[in-house]
Amino acid sequence: MARVELKSVYKTYEGGVKAVNDVNFVVEDKEFVVLVGPSGCGKSTTLRMIAGLEDITKGELYIDGELINHIPPKDRNIAMVFQNYALYPHMTVYDNMAFGLQMRKVEKQEIYRRVQGVSKILDVAQYLHRKSTALSGGQRQRVAVGRSIVRSPKVFLFDEPLSNLDAKLRVQMRTELSNLHIRLDATMIYVTHDQVEAMTMANKIIVMKDGVIQQIGPPLDLYDYPENKFVAGFLGSPPMNFLDVTVIEKNGKPVLHNVSFELIPSPEHVRDLQNYIGREIIFGIRPEDLVFSKRPQLDNNIGAKITLIEPLGAETHLWLTTTTQPLLAKATFRYDFRIGNTINLAPNMSRARYFNKETEYSLLDYTDLKE
Ligand code: ADP
C-alpha cells in the first residue's frame, strides 16, 4: 500500500519565491500520476518535498495516512529518479544498483538476486560490469531506474527522467516505463513539462501553473473538459485554437459572431452561452475539429487562407489565417493544399469550448455534458 496525500502545501524559498501555493492532491495506491506544466511552475519543488529533499513551508504530507513532514528522506521508503541519472561514474553498473542496498546492510546474496532480477527486467544485464560512463543515455537511464527498483520502495518519483534522451529513445523509454508501472504495480509520481508524456503515461494528470494546480483528472477528461483556457491550450499538439467572438442574439438564440464568420453553437451549449449575449468571449476549437469542405457551407463556415503547410505523413498541419486571427487545422488525408489558397472549414460545434475573456474559466458546465 502507498497512498500519498498533500494537504494545503506551500513552499516559499528564501528570498520570497512562492514556488508552490496551496497544493492539494491525492495519489492513490498503484496510481501513475503525472505532474505537468511549463518550466518554473513548481513541479520539481512539489516532488522534492514529497521526497524530503526540500522542507515544506506550510501544509501536510501523508503517506498511507501517516504525517511524514519531518521524516528524513532515507526513512520515507521513496525512490527518486532524476533527469541527469545521478549515477556514480567510477562505479560499475552492478555497484550503482547495489549501492543503496549495501548502505542498508542487505545481505550480499539478496543484493545479488535483486540486482540480477531487475537488470533482466530493464535489459541491462549484459552491462553489469561496465562503468556507468561507458553506457549510452538510454542505458544510463535504465540503470538509474533499476537502482530505484531494487530497493522495492513504496513510492517512485521521477523528475523529467527522459528529457536528456533523443526523441526516438524518449518514445521507447516512455512505453518501457508504462510497462514497468503495470509490471511493478507501484505508486508512481512523474514530473514533466511534456504534455505528450503526461497524456500517454498517466492514470491521472495534475496540471500546474505558477505554483497553483489548474486541474486534476484522467488524461482524456482534461483534454475534453478543460476547466480553463490554460489547460485547454496546454494539453494537445498542435494546441487548441482560440478565437475572440461576440455572442449576439438571433431569433432568441445565441450566435457567435466576428468579422470573419458567424457560427451557430451546438444545442447542448446554448443554455450556458445565453448568459453571455452581448459579451465578447473566447471560442476554442481543436485543430482536428476543423473539418474541411470543398464548398462553403451555408451555416458554420470559416473561410481561411493557407499560410504554411507542414506535411507529417500521417497528417498535414495547415497554418491558416482568417481575416482577423490565425488558425491551425489538421488534415488526416492527402490533398493538393497550396499556400495562398482559401479553404472552407466546418468546425465540429459539439466539440467547441468556450472561455470567459476576463477569468479564462470555462463557460460550459461540463457536469451536464458528461451525463
Ligand atoms: P519546475 O519543476 O516546474 O520547472 P521548480 O519547482 O523547479 O519548477 O521551480 C518553481 C519556482 O521556484 C521557480 O520560480 C524557480 O525559479 C524557483 N526555485 C526553484 N528552486 C529554488 C531554490 N532553490 N531557491 C529559490 N528559488 C527556487
XYZ file of C-alpha atoms and ligand atoms in Angstrom:
398
model
C 0.000 0.000 0.000
C 1.216 3.504 -0.772
C -1.201 6.391 -0.884
C 0.276 9.872 -0.978
C -1.685 12.923 0.079
C -0.749 16.613 0.068
C -2.955 18.937 2.094
C -2.653 22.717 1.593
C 1.060 22.503 0.851
C 3.065 25.694 0.330
C 6.717 26.293 -0.489
C 8.348 29.687 -0.222
C 12.066 29.743 -0.993
C 14.495 32.070 0.730
C 14.186 35.429 -0.950
C 10.405 35.066 -1.087
C 9.839 32.986 -4.271
C 6.429 31.342 -3.828
C 7.108 28.128 -5.748
C 4.107 26.089 -4.570
C 0.839 27.621 -3.474
C -1.873 25.720 -1.575
C -1.411 22.420 -3.380
C -3.892 19.627 -2.584
C -3.953 16.213 -4.215
C -4.120 12.500 -3.582
C -2.121 9.827 -5.357
C -3.950 6.566 -4.822
C -2.161 3.285 -4.256
C -0.711 1.934 -7.561
C -1.644 5.050 -9.485
C 0.638 6.646 -12.102
C 0.201 10.368 -11.584
C 1.887 12.940 -13.814
C 2.539 16.491 -12.644
C 2.760 18.610 -15.770
C 3.176 22.294 -16.510
C 5.576 24.801 -18.037
C 9.082 25.264 -16.679
C 9.115 27.028 -13.300
C 5.535 26.131 -12.331
C 6.595 24.278 -9.165
C 6.515 20.630 -10.300
C 10.021 19.680 -9.147
C 9.603 21.544 -5.890
C 6.431 19.533 -5.186
C 8.227 16.276 -5.977
C 11.252 17.209 -3.907
C 9.025 17.988 -0.918
C 7.477 14.510 -1.231
C 10.975 13.004 -1.352
C 12.026 15.059 1.665
C 14.763 16.887 -0.256
C 13.020 20.195 0.364
C 11.309 21.413 3.545
C 7.586 22.080 3.412
C 6.917 25.723 4.319
C 3.308 25.050 5.305
C 0.864 22.160 4.930
C 0.802 18.427 5.464
C 2.233 15.459 3.602
C 0.871 11.981 4.322
C 1.898 8.545 3.140
C -0.667 5.873 3.965
C -2.285 8.247 6.421
C 0.932 8.933 8.334
C 2.135 12.529 8.568
C 5.701 12.475 7.255
C 6.654 16.168 7.037
C 9.521 15.639 9.441
C 10.622 12.130 8.489
C 14.099 12.268 6.881
C 14.328 11.252 3.191
C 16.128 7.962 3.853
C 13.310 6.772 6.124
C 10.463 7.584 3.744
C 10.847 4.457 1.606
C 10.637 6.575 -1.530
C 12.925 6.296 -4.562
C 13.602 9.191 -6.900
C 14.913 9.032 -10.472
C 16.449 12.235 -11.785
C 16.835 13.766 -15.218
C 20.647 13.614 -15.028
C 20.592 9.966 -13.795
C 22.875 10.821 -10.817
C 24.890 7.610 -11.232
C 28.316 7.221 -9.629
C 30.723 7.437 -12.606
C 33.576 5.452 -11.027
C 31.324 2.520 -10.115
C 30.159 -0.363 -12.281
C 26.514 -0.717 -13.222
C 26.214 -3.533 -10.672
C 27.635 -1.408 -7.860
C 25.485 1.552 -8.821
C 22.413 -0.625 -8.497
C 23.644 -2.414 -5.370
C 24.877 0.661 -3.505
C 21.603 1.641 -1.833
C 21.063 -1.901 -0.619
C 24.630 -2.181 0.689
C 24.096 1.018 2.688
C 21.004 -0.584 4.192
C 23.072 -3.642 5.140
C 21.021 -6.005 2.993
C 22.609 -9.472 2.764
C 25.067 -9.894 -0.103
C 23.219 -12.775 -1.727
C 19.920 -10.961 -1.545
C 21.538 -7.943 -3.228
C 22.890 -10.184 -5.989
C 19.471 -11.755 -6.509
C 17.671 -8.410 -6.708
C 20.204 -6.698 -8.991
C 20.226 -9.680 -11.363
C 16.416 -9.758 -11.463
C 15.974 -6.057 -12.057
C 18.768 -5.836 -14.624
C 16.980 -8.508 -16.662
C 13.678 -6.615 -16.497
C 15.431 -3.465 -17.730
C 17.621 -5.185 -20.293
C 20.945 -4.066 -18.797
C 22.115 -7.497 -17.527
C 24.889 -7.615 -20.127
C 26.378 -4.329 -18.873
C 26.575 -5.085 -15.152
C 30.374 -4.962 -15.102
C 30.762 -1.822 -17.188
C 31.384 1.579 -15.669
C 28.255 3.702 -15.914
C 30.204 6.250 -18.008
C 30.555 3.607 -20.745
C 26.793 3.468 -21.331
C 24.516 5.341 -23.705
C 21.961 7.837 -22.367
C 19.120 5.327 -22.600
C 21.122 2.624 -20.820
C 22.110 5.033 -18.056
C 18.501 5.974 -17.537
C 17.585 2.280 -17.264
C 20.295 1.787 -14.654
C 19.021 4.814 -12.733
C 15.522 3.331 -12.819
C 16.945 -0.071 -11.835
C 18.723 1.416 -8.867
C 15.389 2.682 -7.582
C 13.537 -0.594 -8.236
C 15.973 -2.885 -6.373
C 15.037 -1.140 -3.148
C 11.333 -2.021 -3.614
C 10.248 1.410 -2.402
C 6.675 2.311 -1.521
C 6.621 5.201 -3.982
C 8.613 6.024 -7.130
C 9.265 9.643 -8.008
C 10.503 10.614 -11.472
C 11.799 14.120 -12.207
C 11.849 14.673 -16.000
C 13.675 11.341 -16.440
C 13.518 11.340 -20.233
C 14.404 14.903 -21.143
C 18.083 14.153 -21.818
C 17.261 11.463 -24.367
C 16.782 11.909 -28.095
C 13.246 11.905 -29.471
C 13.153 8.264 -30.562
C 14.610 6.911 -27.338
C 12.212 9.068 -25.365
C 9.250 7.396 -27.037
C 10.755 3.953 -26.367
C 11.512 4.700 -22.702
C 8.026 6.100 -22.298
C 6.486 2.741 -23.183
C 9.077 0.932 -21.069
C 8.177 2.998 -18.020
C 4.460 2.471 -18.629
C 5.045 -1.282 -18.880
C 7.170 -1.165 -15.758
C 4.338 0.511 -13.901
C 1.982 -2.280 -14.936
C 4.543 -4.934 -14.022
C 5.530 -3.498 -10.627
C 2.013 -2.413 -9.718
C 3.598 0.503 -7.885
C 2.639 4.053 -6.945
C 4.457 6.454 -9.261
C 4.594 10.241 -9.413
C 6.165 11.625 -12.557
C 7.122 15.218 -13.339
C 7.398 16.524 -16.887
C 6.848 19.655 -18.954
C 5.927 17.434 -21.915
C 2.185 17.120 -22.364
C 2.573 14.065 -24.623
C 4.315 12.166 -21.803
C 1.547 13.242 -19.460
C -1.248 12.212 -21.832
C 0.281 8.859 -22.742
C 1.567 7.651 -19.376
C -0.730 8.994 -16.679
C -3.722 7.438 -14.978
C -4.255 10.915 -13.605
C -2.780 14.253 -14.668
C -2.221 17.242 -12.410
C -1.745 20.442 -14.435
C 0.174 23.215 -12.643
C 0.855 26.851 -13.461
C 2.647 29.449 -11.318
C 2.684 27.125 -8.292
C -1.072 26.547 -8.445
C -2.941 23.409 -9.537
C -5.167 24.176 -12.522
C -6.986 20.854 -12.891
C -6.716 17.195 -11.879
C -8.193 14.258 -13.793
C -7.734 11.386 -16.234
C -5.939 12.492 -19.456
C -8.940 12.426 -21.784
C -11.166 14.117 -19.224
C -8.768 17.053 -19.115
C -8.457 17.043 -22.905
C -12.224 17.030 -23.458
C -13.372 19.078 -20.484
C -10.707 21.689 -19.662
C -11.752 23.911 -16.795
C -9.813 26.893 -18.103
C -8.078 28.212 -21.200
C -4.638 27.318 -19.866
C -5.433 23.595 -19.532
C -7.221 23.638 -22.907
C -4.157 25.145 -24.595
C -1.543 23.125 -22.725
C -2.834 19.628 -23.496
C -2.923 18.673 -27.167
C -0.499 19.120 -30.031
C -0.888 21.185 -32.123
C -2.782 23.146 -29.472
C -6.400 24.267 -29.408
C -7.217 27.379 -31.474
C -8.636 30.346 -29.588
C -10.674 32.990 -31.388
C -12.359 36.091 -29.989
C -16.077 36.146 -30.736
C -19.063 38.195 -29.586
C -22.201 36.381 -28.526
C -25.119 38.023 -30.329
C -28.788 37.139 -30.278
C -30.635 35.906 -33.369
C -34.221 34.658 -33.171
C -33.843 34.466 -29.428
C -30.782 32.188 -29.669
C -27.098 32.931 -29.065
C -24.898 33.092 -32.164
C -21.108 33.562 -32.244
C -20.034 36.491 -34.322
C -16.801 38.053 -35.512
C -15.883 39.906 -38.704
C -14.727 36.690 -40.429
C -17.595 34.330 -39.641
C -20.801 33.613 -37.794
C -21.321 30.301 -36.029
C -24.368 28.606 -34.562
C -23.458 26.816 -31.356
C -24.330 23.210 -30.674
C -27.733 22.844 -28.900
C -26.183 21.459 -25.693
C -24.091 24.644 -25.306
C -26.915 27.125 -25.846
C -28.022 27.408 -22.227
C -24.539 28.280 -20.943
C -23.952 30.778 -23.788
C -27.283 32.510 -23.226
C -25.811 34.265 -20.162
C -23.141 35.869 -22.343
C -25.293 37.527 -25.005
C -23.756 40.925 -25.809
C -20.329 39.968 -24.460
C -17.027 39.039 -26.016
C -15.842 35.509 -25.172
C -13.146 33.075 -26.323
C -14.164 30.339 -28.737
C -11.852 27.297 -28.567
C -11.645 24.620 -31.241
C -9.033 21.879 -31.611
C -7.213 21.528 -34.973
C -8.739 18.066 -35.511
C -12.238 19.502 -35.039
C -11.949 21.839 -38.013
C -13.358 19.770 -40.842
C -12.530 20.666 -44.450
C -15.239 21.062 -47.016
C -14.827 21.685 -50.734
C -17.589 24.309 -50.910
C -18.539 26.955 -48.361
C -21.429 25.709 -46.212
C -24.489 27.838 -45.638
C -24.099 27.576 -41.890
C -20.988 27.485 -39.779
C -18.395 28.119 -42.433
C -14.979 29.537 -41.641
C -13.071 30.684 -44.705
C -9.317 30.772 -44.104
C -6.233 31.326 -46.206
C -3.340 28.847 -46.046
C -0.110 30.493 -44.871
C 2.057 27.420 -44.197
C 1.842 23.681 -44.872
C 3.551 21.088 -42.680
C 3.242 17.577 -44.134
C 3.930 14.929 -41.467
C 2.948 11.885 -43.500
C 0.068 10.565 -41.440
C -1.383 14.054 -41.211
C -0.801 17.561 -42.512
C -0.812 20.664 -40.347
C -2.143 23.753 -42.032
C -1.415 27.196 -40.690
C -4.219 29.468 -41.704
C -5.444 32.984 -41.296
C -8.977 34.305 -41.181
C -9.385 37.997 -41.912
C -8.650 38.707 -38.269
C -6.985 35.804 -36.482
C -4.665 32.845 -37.122
C -5.865 29.230 -37.000
C -4.307 25.804 -37.223
C -6.057 22.814 -38.772
C -5.110 19.153 -39.029
C -5.897 17.180 -42.183
C -5.670 13.403 -41.976
C -5.990 12.982 -45.736
C -3.705 13.980 -48.611
C -4.803 16.891 -50.757
C -3.175 19.395 -53.043
C -3.044 22.178 -50.450
C -1.347 25.354 -51.696
C -0.110 28.387 -49.837
C -2.360 31.381 -50.563
C -5.452 29.291 -51.329
C -8.581 29.839 -49.296
C -10.232 26.757 -47.807
C -13.545 26.226 -46.068
C -13.686 24.783 -42.603
C -16.702 23.455 -40.748
C -15.981 23.416 -37.040
C -17.443 20.457 -35.176
C -19.508 22.654 -32.881
C -20.302 19.978 -30.319
C -16.522 19.801 -29.657
C -16.173 23.599 -29.303
C -15.199 25.001 -25.905
C -15.857 28.484 -24.556
C -13.966 30.605 -22.052
C -14.678 33.807 -20.164
C -12.465 36.515 -21.644
C -11.561 38.027 -18.252
C -11.209 34.994 -15.972
C -10.401 32.456 -18.741
C -12.612 29.891 -16.952
C -14.787 27.559 -18.987
C -18.283 28.886 -19.659
C -19.649 25.386 -20.075
C -20.977 23.398 -17.167
C -19.381 20.067 -18.017
C -21.380 18.108 -15.457
C -24.342 18.347 -17.828
C -22.293 17.466 -20.928
C -20.691 14.373 -19.400
C -24.010 12.813 -18.419
P 9.512 23.297 -12.385
O 9.949 21.982 -11.852
O 8.041 23.318 -12.674
O 10.311 23.770 -13.554
P 10.541 24.371 -9.904
O 9.783 23.647 -8.859
O 11.931 23.904 -10.188
O 9.683 24.408 -11.245
O 10.616 25.922 -9.533
C 9.474 26.653 -9.144
C 9.904 28.089 -8.835
O 10.765 28.093 -7.710
C 10.689 28.764 -9.948
O 10.329 30.110 -9.977
C 12.119 28.595 -9.523
O 12.928 29.620 -10.034
C 12.012 28.665 -8.005
N 13.056 27.873 -7.330
C 13.324 26.552 -7.510
N 14.327 26.152 -6.690
C 14.696 27.244 -5.974
C 15.688 27.486 -4.954
N 16.456 26.502 -4.512
N 15.765 28.732 -4.466
C 14.971 29.724 -4.899
N 14.026 29.577 -5.847
C 13.885 28.351 -6.383
